[in-house]
C-alpha cells in the first residue's frame, strides 16, 4: 500500500482521511476490448468458455445449459493478495429474466455456477470447441441476457470482451454496509462530513463514488441501491467482493444490468483461500 499518501479525497471526506486510509485495499481494475479472436482460455466477458471434454457443462436443475458470463485467467493478471495466481475462474449464468439470480437465496447455485480450473490445458484436443448447445445473445432472446449485441458490427458467436488488468488500491466505498461503522460510532452517520455544504453534498458523493465504478476483482463494491449483505445476521466472516461487472456501453456489445445497474459476486475469504467456490453470493441491482 505504498501509495496511501496519494489517496485523493473530496473535501467532505477529508475529516475521515485516517480511517479511510486504514481501509484501503488492493484490487484488479478490469478494462475491456471487443475481440473476435479470443482463445478459449483467455480472460473475457461473454464468448466461448474454456471447458475440458472430460467435464459436463453446467446446467440448471431443470437441465437448461448456462452460458459464460465471465472468465478470469489469473496467469494474465498481477498477483492480488488472497486470490489465486494461476488457474481459470468462470462465472456462468442462466438466460432468464433475472439473469439467473435468486435474490431470496443468493448463494444457491441453480441459476448460476462458479467453476475453477486450477491447471488449465492449452491443447485444443482436450477441450470442447462447439458450444452451439449453450444459450447465446446471437441466437436467443436478448432480454434474458445482460448483453445487447449489435449484430451489424459483430456476427461471430465467439465475439466477446477481452480483459486486461491493472493493480490499484481504493478505500471503502460509502455504500458498503460497514462504512458508517468505519467513520463514526453513530449507526446512521452521514457519509459526508457536516463540514461539506449542502449544495456540494451530491457532487461530493459523486466524486468519491467514481473510483468504484467499472469492473473489478477484489476491493470494495459499488451498488445502485443498498448493500445486500446488510441483511446478514451472522457477520463473523463477511462476504467480500470477488468480481464486479458494471454496465458498460461499447456500441458493439453493451453490458446492461437492468436499468444501467451493477452485478456483484461475493465470497468469504476463508473459502477463497481454499479455492472453494461453492458458497458464492450473486446479486445485481439497478436504479
PDB file of C-alpha atoms in Angstrom:
ATOM      1  CA  UNK A   1       0.000   0.000   0.000  1.00  0.00           C
ATOM      2  CA  UNK A   2       2.836   2.362  -0.715  1.00  0.00           C
ATOM      3  CA  UNK A   3       0.532   4.877  -2.386  1.00  0.00           C
ATOM      4  CA  UNK A   4      -1.564   5.573   0.724  1.00  0.00           C
ATOM      5  CA  UNK A   5      -0.181   9.085   0.943  1.00  0.00           C
ATOM      6  CA  UNK A   6      -1.558   9.719  -2.537  1.00  0.00           C
ATOM      7  CA  UNK A   7      -5.172   8.990  -1.533  1.00  0.00           C
ATOM      8  CA  UNK A   8      -7.252  11.712  -3.120  1.00  0.00           C
ATOM      9  CA  UNK A   9     -10.421  12.638  -1.244  1.00  0.00           C
ATOM     10  CA  UNK A  10     -13.160  15.200  -1.892  1.00  0.00           C
ATOM     11  CA  UNK A  11     -13.268  17.854   0.842  1.00  0.00           C
ATOM     12  CA  UNK A  12     -16.334  16.326   2.507  1.00  0.00           C
ATOM     13  CA  UNK A  13     -14.439  13.097   3.182  1.00  0.00           C
ATOM     14  CA  UNK A  14     -11.264  14.790   4.405  1.00  0.00           C
ATOM     15  CA  UNK A  15     -12.170  14.585   8.135  1.00  0.00           C
ATOM     16  CA  UNK A  16     -12.288  10.779   7.746  1.00  0.00           C
ATOM     17  CA  UNK A  17      -8.920  10.527   5.998  1.00  0.00           C
ATOM     18  CA  UNK A  18      -7.140   8.439   8.666  1.00  0.00           C
ATOM     19  CA  UNK A  19      -9.961   5.890   8.838  1.00  0.00           C
ATOM     20  CA  UNK A  20     -10.350   5.717   5.080  1.00  0.00           C
ATOM     21  CA  UNK A  21      -6.614   5.285   4.553  1.00  0.00           C
ATOM     22  CA  UNK A  22      -6.674   2.400   7.049  1.00  0.00           C
ATOM     23  CA  UNK A  23      -9.422   0.754   4.978  1.00  0.00           C
ATOM     24  CA  UNK A  24      -7.530   0.877   1.659  1.00  0.00           C
ATOM     25  CA  UNK A  25      -7.380  -2.436  -0.207  1.00  0.00           C
ATOM     26  CA  UNK A  26      -5.816  -3.551  -3.481  1.00  0.00           C
ATOM     27  CA  UNK A  27      -7.962  -4.694  -6.384  1.00  0.00           C
ATOM     28  CA  UNK A  28      -7.627  -5.508 -10.062  1.00  0.00           C
ATOM     29  CA  UNK A  29      -9.186  -2.885 -12.303  1.00  0.00           C
ATOM     30  CA  UNK A  30     -10.586  -4.549 -15.445  1.00  0.00           C
ATOM     31  CA  UNK A  31     -10.515  -2.903 -18.860  1.00  0.00           C
ATOM     32  CA  UNK A  32     -12.459  -4.339 -21.795  1.00  0.00           C
ATOM     33  CA  UNK A  33     -11.860  -4.502 -25.526  1.00  0.00           C
ATOM     34  CA  UNK A  34     -14.093  -6.128 -28.138  1.00  0.00           C
ATOM     35  CA  UNK A  35     -12.470  -9.022 -29.978  1.00  0.00           C
ATOM     36  CA  UNK A  36     -13.457 -11.866 -32.307  1.00  0.00           C
ATOM     37  CA  UNK A  37     -10.177 -13.747 -31.908  1.00  0.00           C
ATOM     38  CA  UNK A  38     -10.067 -14.653 -28.203  1.00  0.00           C
ATOM     39  CA  UNK A  39      -8.599 -18.017 -27.276  1.00  0.00           C
ATOM     40  CA  UNK A  40     -10.692 -20.449 -25.275  1.00  0.00           C
ATOM     41  CA  UNK A  41      -8.544 -19.928 -22.175  1.00  0.00           C
ATOM     42  CA  UNK A  42      -8.068 -16.158 -22.080  1.00  0.00           C
ATOM     43  CA  UNK A  43      -9.881 -13.743 -19.762  1.00  0.00           C
ATOM     44  CA  UNK A  44     -13.181 -12.490 -21.186  1.00  0.00           C
ATOM     45  CA  UNK A  45     -16.758 -11.385 -20.644  1.00  0.00           C
ATOM     46  CA  UNK A  46     -19.170 -13.409 -22.820  1.00  0.00           C
ATOM     47  CA  UNK A  47     -17.772 -15.501 -25.689  1.00  0.00           C
ATOM     48  CA  UNK A  48     -16.764 -19.161 -25.715  1.00  0.00           C
ATOM     49  CA  UNK A  49     -15.505 -20.717 -22.483  1.00  0.00           C
ATOM     50  CA  UNK A  50     -12.585 -22.899 -21.582  1.00  0.00           C
ATOM     51  CA  UNK A  51     -14.181 -26.296 -20.983  1.00  0.00           C
ATOM     52  CA  UNK A  52     -12.499 -29.727 -20.795  1.00  0.00           C
ATOM     53  CA  UNK A  53     -14.158 -32.587 -22.679  1.00  0.00           C
ATOM     54  CA  UNK A  54     -13.938 -34.671 -19.518  1.00  0.00           C
ATOM     55  CA  UNK A  55     -16.449 -32.432 -17.673  1.00  0.00           C
ATOM     56  CA  UNK A  56     -20.207 -31.955 -18.054  1.00  0.00           C
ATOM     57  CA  UNK A  57     -21.212 -28.392 -18.964  1.00  0.00           C
ATOM     58  CA  UNK A  58     -23.093 -26.501 -16.192  1.00  0.00           C
ATOM     59  CA  UNK A  59     -26.890 -26.679 -16.237  1.00  0.00           C
ATOM     60  CA  UNK A  60     -29.861 -25.532 -14.160  1.00  0.00           C
ATOM     61  CA  UNK A  61     -31.729 -28.157 -12.099  1.00  0.00           C
ATOM     62  CA  UNK A  62     -34.218 -28.347 -14.999  1.00  0.00           C
ATOM     63  CA  UNK A  63     -31.440 -29.252 -17.435  1.00  0.00           C
ATOM     64  CA  UNK A  64     -31.067 -25.903 -19.195  1.00  0.00           C
ATOM     65  CA  UNK A  65     -27.476 -25.029 -20.050  1.00  0.00           C
ATOM     66  CA  UNK A  66     -25.862 -21.972 -18.527  1.00  0.00           C
ATOM     67  CA  UNK A  67     -23.599 -19.703 -20.577  1.00  0.00           C
ATOM     68  CA  UNK A  68     -20.338 -17.912 -19.838  1.00  0.00           C
ATOM     69  CA  UNK A  69     -20.699 -14.504 -18.204  1.00  0.00           C
ATOM     70  CA  UNK A  70     -17.056 -14.051 -17.237  1.00  0.00           C
ATOM     71  CA  UNK A  71     -13.770 -15.930 -17.319  1.00  0.00           C
ATOM     72  CA  UNK A  72     -10.682 -14.837 -15.398  1.00  0.00           C
ATOM     73  CA  UNK A  73      -7.306 -16.395 -16.227  1.00  0.00           C
ATOM     74  CA  UNK A  74      -5.249 -15.344 -13.215  1.00  0.00           C
ATOM     75  CA  UNK A  75      -1.956 -16.006 -15.006  1.00  0.00           C
ATOM     76  CA  UNK A  76      -2.759 -12.932 -17.142  1.00  0.00           C
ATOM     77  CA  UNK A  77      -3.061 -10.601 -14.137  1.00  0.00           C
ATOM     78  CA  UNK A  78      -0.773  -9.156 -11.482  1.00  0.00           C
ATOM     79  CA  UNK A  79      -0.854 -11.129  -8.208  1.00  0.00           C
ATOM     80  CA  UNK A  80      -3.644  -9.959  -5.909  1.00  0.00           C
ATOM     81  CA  UNK A  81      -3.343 -10.860  -2.198  1.00  0.00           C
ATOM     82  CA  UNK A  82      -5.796 -13.601  -1.223  1.00  0.00           C
ATOM     83  CA  UNK A  83      -6.558 -14.577  -4.832  1.00  0.00           C
ATOM     84  CA  UNK A  84      -5.116 -17.387  -6.978  1.00  0.00           C
ATOM     85  CA  UNK A  85      -2.007 -16.602  -9.018  1.00  0.00           C
ATOM     86  CA  UNK A  86      -2.933 -19.129 -11.709  1.00  0.00           C
ATOM     87  CA  UNK A  87      -5.939 -21.069 -12.883  1.00  0.00           C
ATOM     88  CA  UNK A  88      -9.161 -20.075 -14.644  1.00  0.00           C
ATOM     89  CA  UNK A  89     -12.188 -18.888 -12.680  1.00  0.00           C
ATOM     90  CA  UNK A  90     -15.519 -18.922 -14.522  1.00  0.00           C
ATOM     91  CA  UNK A  91     -18.922 -17.387 -13.849  1.00  0.00           C
ATOM     92  CA  UNK A  92     -21.874 -18.998 -15.636  1.00  0.00           C
ATOM     93  CA  UNK A  93     -25.444 -17.685 -15.501  1.00  0.00           C
ATOM     94  CA  UNK A  94     -28.802 -18.711 -16.942  1.00  0.00           C
ATOM     95  CA  UNK A  95     -30.581 -16.954 -19.786  1.00  0.00           C
ATOM     96  CA  UNK A  96     -33.614 -15.777 -17.800  1.00  0.00           C
ATOM     97  CA  UNK A  97     -35.486 -12.643 -16.763  1.00  0.00           C
ATOM     98  CA  UNK A  98     -33.297 -12.130 -13.675  1.00  0.00           C
ATOM     99  CA  UNK A  99     -30.130 -13.396 -15.386  1.00  0.00           C
ATOM    100  CA  UNK A 100     -30.094 -16.451 -13.136  1.00  0.00           C
ATOM    101  CA  UNK A 101     -30.135 -14.505  -9.863  1.00  0.00           C
ATOM    102  CA  UNK A 102     -32.201 -15.628  -6.881  1.00  0.00           C
ATOM    103  CA  UNK A 103     -32.461 -12.619  -4.568  1.00  0.00           C
ATOM    104  CA  UNK A 104     -34.040 -14.663  -1.753  1.00  0.00           C
ATOM    105  CA  UNK A 105     -31.347 -17.361  -1.878  1.00  0.00           C
ATOM    106  CA  UNK A 106     -28.365 -15.541  -3.442  1.00  0.00           C
ATOM    107  CA  UNK A 107     -25.812 -18.326  -2.782  1.00  0.00           C
ATOM    108  CA  UNK A 108     -27.902 -21.137  -4.283  1.00  0.00           C
ATOM    109  CA  UNK A 109     -26.072 -22.087  -7.475  1.00  0.00           C
ATOM    110  CA  UNK A 110     -29.036 -23.169  -9.559  1.00  0.00           C
ATOM    111  CA  UNK A 111     -29.350 -20.198 -11.933  1.00  0.00           C
ATOM    112  CA  UNK A 112     -25.611 -19.581 -11.847  1.00  0.00           C
ATOM    113  CA  UNK A 113     -22.439 -21.589 -11.338  1.00  0.00           C
ATOM    114  CA  UNK A 114     -18.877 -20.785 -10.339  1.00  0.00           C
ATOM    115  CA  UNK A 115     -16.197 -23.114 -11.710  1.00  0.00           C
ATOM    116  CA  UNK A 116     -12.451 -23.063 -11.072  1.00  0.00           C
ATOM    117  CA  UNK A 117      -9.919 -24.878 -13.261  1.00  0.00           C
ATOM    118  CA  UNK A 118      -6.634 -24.991 -11.298  1.00  0.00           C
ATOM    119  CA  UNK A 119      -4.477 -26.460 -14.069  1.00  0.00           C
ATOM    120  CA  UNK A 120      -5.905 -25.426 -17.464  1.00  0.00           C
ATOM    121  CA  UNK A 121      -4.696 -27.068 -20.663  1.00  0.00           C
ATOM    122  CA  UNK A 122      -3.956 -25.184 -23.875  1.00  0.00           C
ATOM    123  CA  UNK A 123      -4.294 -28.322 -26.008  1.00  0.00           C
ATOM    124  CA  UNK A 124      -7.418 -27.972 -28.158  1.00  0.00           C
ATOM    125  CA  UNK A 125      -7.778 -31.755 -28.350  1.00  0.00           C
ATOM    126  CA  UNK A 126      -8.610 -31.720 -24.613  1.00  0.00           C
ATOM    127  CA  UNK A 127     -11.249 -29.004 -24.949  1.00  0.00           C
ATOM    128  CA  UNK A 128     -14.806 -28.571 -26.134  1.00  0.00           C
ATOM    129  CA  UNK A 129     -14.846 -26.296 -29.201  1.00  0.00           C
ATOM    130  CA  UNK A 130     -18.511 -26.495 -30.277  1.00  0.00           C
ATOM    131  CA  UNK A 131     -20.733 -24.556 -27.889  1.00  0.00           C
ATOM    132  CA  UNK A 132     -23.830 -24.359 -30.080  1.00  0.00           C
ATOM    133  CA  UNK A 133     -25.763 -26.035 -27.233  1.00  0.00           C
ATOM    134  CA  UNK A 134     -25.236 -23.041 -24.935  1.00  0.00           C
ATOM    135  CA  UNK A 135     -27.539 -20.005 -24.865  1.00  0.00           C
ATOM    136  CA  UNK A 136     -26.215 -17.012 -26.772  1.00  0.00           C
ATOM    137  CA  UNK A 137     -27.473 -13.449 -27.322  1.00  0.00           C
ATOM    138  CA  UNK A 138     -26.714 -14.020 -31.000  1.00  0.00           C
ATOM    139  CA  UNK A 139     -29.476 -16.610 -31.307  1.00  0.00           C
ATOM    140  CA  UNK A 140     -31.739 -16.295 -28.233  1.00  0.00           C
ATOM    141  CA  UNK A 141     -33.955 -13.660 -26.618  1.00  0.00           C
ATOM    142  CA  UNK A 142     -31.674 -10.734 -25.758  1.00  0.00           C
ATOM    143  CA  UNK A 143     -33.956  -9.639 -22.918  1.00  0.00           C
ATOM    144  CA  UNK A 144     -32.732 -12.687 -20.977  1.00  0.00           C
ATOM    145  CA  UNK A 145     -29.087 -11.575 -21.195  1.00  0.00           C
ATOM    146  CA  UNK A 146     -27.271  -8.592 -19.637  1.00  0.00           C
ATOM    147  CA  UNK A 147     -25.685  -8.152 -23.081  1.00  0.00           C
ATOM    148  CA  UNK A 148     -27.092  -6.222 -26.023  1.00  0.00           C
ATOM    149  CA  UNK A 149     -25.410  -7.334 -29.236  1.00  0.00           C
ATOM    150  CA  UNK A 150     -25.240  -5.111 -32.315  1.00  0.00           C
ATOM    151  CA  UNK A 151     -25.048  -7.847 -34.944  1.00  0.00           C
ATOM    152  CA  UNK A 152     -24.447  -5.428 -37.815  1.00  0.00           C
ATOM    153  CA  UNK A 153     -20.963  -4.947 -36.340  1.00  0.00           C
ATOM    154  CA  UNK A 154     -20.348  -8.402 -34.871  1.00  0.00           C
ATOM    155  CA  UNK A 155     -21.742 -11.698 -36.088  1.00  0.00           C
ATOM    156  CA  UNK A 156     -19.441 -14.368 -34.677  1.00  0.00           C
ATOM    157  CA  UNK A 157     -20.645 -16.219 -31.545  1.00  0.00           C
ATOM    158  CA  UNK A 158     -17.105 -16.050 -30.111  1.00  0.00           C
ATOM    159  CA  UNK A 159     -17.202 -12.231 -30.136  1.00  0.00           C
ATOM    160  CA  UNK A 160     -16.552 -11.056 -26.603  1.00  0.00           C
ATOM    161  CA  UNK A 161     -14.863  -8.538 -24.330  1.00  0.00           C
ATOM    162  CA  UNK A 162     -11.171  -9.379 -23.934  1.00  0.00           C
ATOM    163  CA  UNK A 163      -9.980  -8.324 -20.499  1.00  0.00           C
ATOM    164  CA  UNK A 164      -6.821  -6.635 -19.258  1.00  0.00           C
ATOM    165  CA  UNK A 165      -5.950  -5.920 -15.635  1.00  0.00           C
ATOM    166  CA  UNK A 166      -4.252  -3.198 -13.622  1.00  0.00           C
ATOM    167  CA  UNK A 167      -3.465  -3.453  -9.914  1.00  0.00           C
ATOM    168  CA  UNK A 168      -4.883  -0.467  -7.992  1.00  0.00           C
ATOM    169  CA  UNK A 169      -5.966   0.459  -4.469  1.00  0.00           C
ATOM    170  CA  UNK A 170      -9.033   2.208  -3.061  1.00  0.00           C
ATOM    171  CA  UNK A 171     -10.625   2.899   0.349  1.00  0.00           C
ATOM    172  CA  UNK A 172     -14.016   1.578   1.438  1.00  0.00           C
ATOM    173  CA  UNK A 173     -16.934   2.741  -0.684  1.00  0.00           C
ATOM    174  CA  UNK A 174     -19.579   4.784   1.125  1.00  0.00           C
ATOM    175  CA  UNK A 175     -22.318   2.340   0.036  1.00  0.00           C
ATOM    176  CA  UNK A 176     -20.550  -0.569   1.756  1.00  0.00           C
ATOM    177  CA  UNK A 177     -22.703  -1.772   4.673  1.00  0.00           C
ATOM    178  CA  UNK A 178     -19.694  -1.315   7.009  1.00  0.00           C
ATOM    179  CA  UNK A 179     -18.955   2.278   6.052  1.00  0.00           C
ATOM    180  CA  UNK A 180     -20.970   4.015   8.797  1.00  0.00           C
ATOM    181  CA  UNK A 181     -19.263   1.926  11.484  1.00  0.00           C
ATOM    182  CA  UNK A 182     -15.885   2.744   9.944  1.00  0.00           C
ATOM    183  CA  UNK A 183     -16.223   6.519  10.089  1.00  0.00           C
ATOM    184  CA  UNK A 184     -18.420   7.027  13.158  1.00  0.00           C
ATOM    185  CA  UNK A 185     -19.867   5.499  16.308  1.00  0.00           C
ATOM    186  CA  UNK A 186     -23.290   6.629  15.097  1.00  0.00           C
ATOM    187  CA  UNK A 187     -25.163   3.837  13.262  1.00  0.00           C
ATOM    188  CA  UNK A 188     -26.688   6.287  10.773  1.00  0.00           C
ATOM    189  CA  UNK A 189     -23.813   8.692  10.332  1.00  0.00           C
ATOM    190  CA  UNK A 190     -23.977  10.716   7.084  1.00  0.00           C
ATOM    191  CA  UNK A 191     -21.364   9.554   4.556  1.00  0.00           C
ATOM    192  CA  UNK A 192     -20.018  13.089   4.085  1.00  0.00           C
ATOM    193  CA  UNK A 193     -18.824  15.349   6.874  1.00  0.00           C
ATOM    194  CA  UNK A 194     -21.191  18.084   8.043  1.00  0.00           C
ATOM    195  CA  UNK A 195     -18.436  20.460   7.039  1.00  0.00           C
ATOM    196  CA  UNK A 196     -19.465  19.939   3.436  1.00  0.00           C
ATOM    197  CA  UNK A 197     -22.091  22.410   2.313  1.00  0.00           C
ATOM    198  CA  UNK A 198     -25.497  21.036   1.360  1.00  0.00           C
ATOM    199  CA  UNK A 199     -25.063  22.395  -2.161  1.00  0.00           C
ATOM    200  CA  UNK A 200     -21.912  20.326  -2.631  1.00  0.00           C
ATOM    201  CA  UNK A 201     -23.263  17.175  -0.943  1.00  0.00           C
ATOM    202  CA  UNK A 202     -24.286  15.178  -4.022  1.00  0.00           C
ATOM    203  CA  UNK A 203     -21.344  16.383  -6.079  1.00  0.00           C
ATOM    204  CA  UNK A 204     -19.011  15.270  -3.295  1.00  0.00           C
ATOM    205  CA  UNK A 205     -20.606  11.810  -3.200  1.00  0.00           C
ATOM    206  CA  UNK A 206     -20.377  11.519  -6.977  1.00  0.00           C
ATOM    207  CA  UNK A 207     -16.665  12.368  -6.955  1.00  0.00           C
ATOM    208  CA  UNK A 208     -15.945   9.763  -4.279  1.00  0.00           C
ATOM    209  CA  UNK A 209     -18.172   7.148  -5.965  1.00  0.00           C
ATOM    210  CA  UNK A 210     -16.446   7.483  -9.340  1.00  0.00           C
ATOM    211  CA  UNK A 211     -13.434   5.428  -8.178  1.00  0.00           C
ATOM    212  CA  UNK A 212     -15.666   2.383  -7.556  1.00  0.00           C
ATOM    213  CA  UNK A 213     -17.378   2.356 -10.949  1.00  0.00           C
ATOM    214  CA  UNK A 214     -16.388  -0.144 -13.614  1.00  0.00           C
ATOM    215  CA  UNK A 215     -15.302  -3.765 -13.494  1.00  0.00           C
ATOM    216  CA  UNK A 216     -13.016  -5.132 -10.790  1.00  0.00           C
ATOM    217  CA  UNK A 217     -11.730  -8.164  -8.950  1.00  0.00           C
ATOM    218  CA  UNK A 218     -11.483  -7.744  -5.188  1.00  0.00           C
ATOM    219  CA  UNK A 219     -11.534  -4.480  -3.279  1.00  0.00           C
ATOM    220  CA  UNK A 220     -14.823  -2.796  -2.403  1.00  0.00           C
ATOM    221  CA  UNK A 221     -18.089  -2.964  -4.351  1.00  0.00           C
ATOM    222  CA  UNK A 222     -20.494  -0.354  -5.634  1.00  0.00           C
ATOM    223  CA  UNK A 223     -24.288  -0.610  -5.713  1.00  0.00           C
ATOM    224  CA  UNK A 224     -27.037   1.450  -7.279  1.00  0.00           C
ATOM    225  CA  UNK A 225     -29.240   0.597  -4.292  1.00  0.00           C
ATOM    226  CA  UNK A 226     -28.361  -0.859  -0.870  1.00  0.00           C
ATOM    227  CA  UNK A 227     -25.625  -3.344   0.010  1.00  0.00           C
ATOM    228  CA  UNK A 228     -27.434  -6.731   0.009  1.00  0.00           C
ATOM    229  CA  UNK A 229     -25.003  -8.052   2.624  1.00  0.00           C
ATOM    230  CA  UNK A 230     -26.639  -5.784   5.226  1.00  0.00           C
ATOM    231  CA  UNK A 231     -29.399  -8.397   5.575  1.00  0.00           C
ATOM    232  CA  UNK A 232     -26.960 -10.925   7.073  1.00  0.00           C
ATOM    233  CA  UNK A 233     -27.304 -11.605  10.782  1.00  0.00           C
ATOM    234  CA  UNK A 234     -24.025 -13.545  11.017  1.00  0.00           C
ATOM    235  CA  UNK A 235     -21.130 -11.261  10.115  1.00  0.00           C
ATOM    236  CA  UNK A 236     -18.400 -13.308  11.831  1.00  0.00           C
ATOM    237  CA  UNK A 237     -16.749 -13.589   8.425  1.00  0.00           C
ATOM    238  CA  UNK A 238     -18.238 -11.125   5.944  1.00  0.00           C
ATOM    239  CA  UNK A 239     -18.583 -11.896   2.271  1.00  0.00           C
ATOM    240  CA  UNK A 240     -16.030  -9.848   0.318  1.00  0.00           C
ATOM    241  CA  UNK A 241     -16.058  -8.799  -3.317  1.00  0.00           C
ATOM    242  CA  UNK A 242     -14.962 -11.497  -5.741  1.00  0.00           C
ATOM    243  CA  UNK A 243     -15.983  -9.872  -9.047  1.00  0.00           C
ATOM    244  CA  UNK A 244     -17.877  -6.743 -10.041  1.00  0.00           C
ATOM    245  CA  UNK A 245     -19.256  -6.269 -13.562  1.00  0.00           C
ATOM    246  CA  UNK A 246     -20.688  -2.814 -14.225  1.00  0.00           C
ATOM    247  CA  UNK A 247     -22.951  -1.718 -17.045  1.00  0.00           C
ATOM    248  CA  UNK A 248     -20.719  -0.811 -19.983  1.00  0.00           C
ATOM    249  CA  UNK A 249     -21.742   0.927 -23.203  1.00  0.00           C
ATOM    250  CA  UNK A 250     -19.474  -0.093 -26.080  1.00  0.00           C
ATOM    251  CA  UNK A 251     -21.772   0.424 -29.099  1.00  0.00           C
ATOM    252  CA  UNK A 252     -20.968  -3.059 -30.441  1.00  0.00           C
ATOM    253  CA  UNK A 253     -21.831  -5.099 -27.362  1.00  0.00           C
ATOM    254  CA  UNK A 254     -23.383  -3.311 -24.395  1.00  0.00           C
ATOM    255  CA  UNK A 255     -23.484  -4.688 -20.860  1.00  0.00           C
ATOM    256  CA  UNK A 256     -26.730  -3.617 -19.211  1.00  0.00           C
ATOM    257  CA  UNK A 257     -27.837  -4.900 -15.814  1.00  0.00           C
ATOM    258  CA  UNK A 258     -31.493  -3.853 -15.989  1.00  0.00           C
ATOM    259  CA  UNK A 259     -31.568  -0.069 -15.980  1.00  0.00           C
ATOM    260  CA  UNK A 260     -27.777   0.543 -16.032  1.00  0.00           C
ATOM    261  CA  UNK A 261     -27.092  -1.447 -12.877  1.00  0.00           C
ATOM    262  CA  UNK A 262     -24.181  -3.342 -11.348  1.00  0.00           C
ATOM    263  CA  UNK A 263     -23.521  -7.047 -10.784  1.00  0.00           C
ATOM    264  CA  UNK A 264     -21.507  -8.358  -7.837  1.00  0.00           C
ATOM    265  CA  UNK A 265     -20.241 -11.755  -6.733  1.00  0.00           C
ATOM    266  CA  UNK A 266     -19.072 -12.164  -3.120  1.00  0.00           C
ATOM    267  CA  UNK A 267     -17.143 -14.878  -1.281  1.00  0.00           C
ATOM    268  CA  UNK A 268     -15.853 -15.426   2.255  1.00  0.00           C
ATOM    269  CA  UNK A 269     -12.033 -15.019   2.398  1.00  0.00           C
ATOM    270  CA  UNK A 270     -11.526 -18.422   4.056  1.00  0.00           C
ATOM    271  CA  UNK A 271     -13.373 -20.141   1.198  1.00  0.00           C
ATOM    272  CA  UNK A 272     -11.375 -18.202  -1.393  1.00  0.00           C
ATOM    273  CA  UNK A 273      -8.124 -19.260   0.291  1.00  0.00           C
ATOM    274  CA  UNK A 274      -9.191 -22.884  -0.101  1.00  0.00           C
ATOM    275  CA  UNK A 275     -10.359 -22.299  -3.700  1.00  0.00           C
ATOM    276  CA  UNK A 276     -13.824 -23.386  -2.586  1.00  0.00           C
ATOM    277  CA  UNK A 277     -16.384 -21.588  -4.763  1.00  0.00           C
ATOM    278  CA  UNK A 278     -19.458 -23.482  -3.553  1.00  0.00           C
ATOM    279  CA  UNK A 279     -20.616 -20.584  -1.339  1.00  0.00           C
ATOM    280  CA  UNK A 280     -20.643 -17.510  -3.593  1.00  0.00           C
ATOM    281  CA  UNK A 281     -23.221 -14.717  -3.300  1.00  0.00           C
ATOM    282  CA  UNK A 282     -24.550 -13.472  -6.672  1.00  0.00           C
ATOM    283  CA  UNK A 283     -26.544 -10.266  -6.822  1.00  0.00           C
ATOM    284  CA  UNK A 284     -27.213  -7.380  -9.156  1.00  0.00           C
ATOM    285  CA  UNK A 285     -29.278  -4.221  -8.840  1.00  0.00           C
ATOM    286  CA  UNK A 286     -30.305  -1.236 -10.932  1.00  0.00           C
ATOM    287  CA  UNK A 287     -31.752   2.198 -10.379  1.00  0.00           C
TER     288      UNK A 287
END
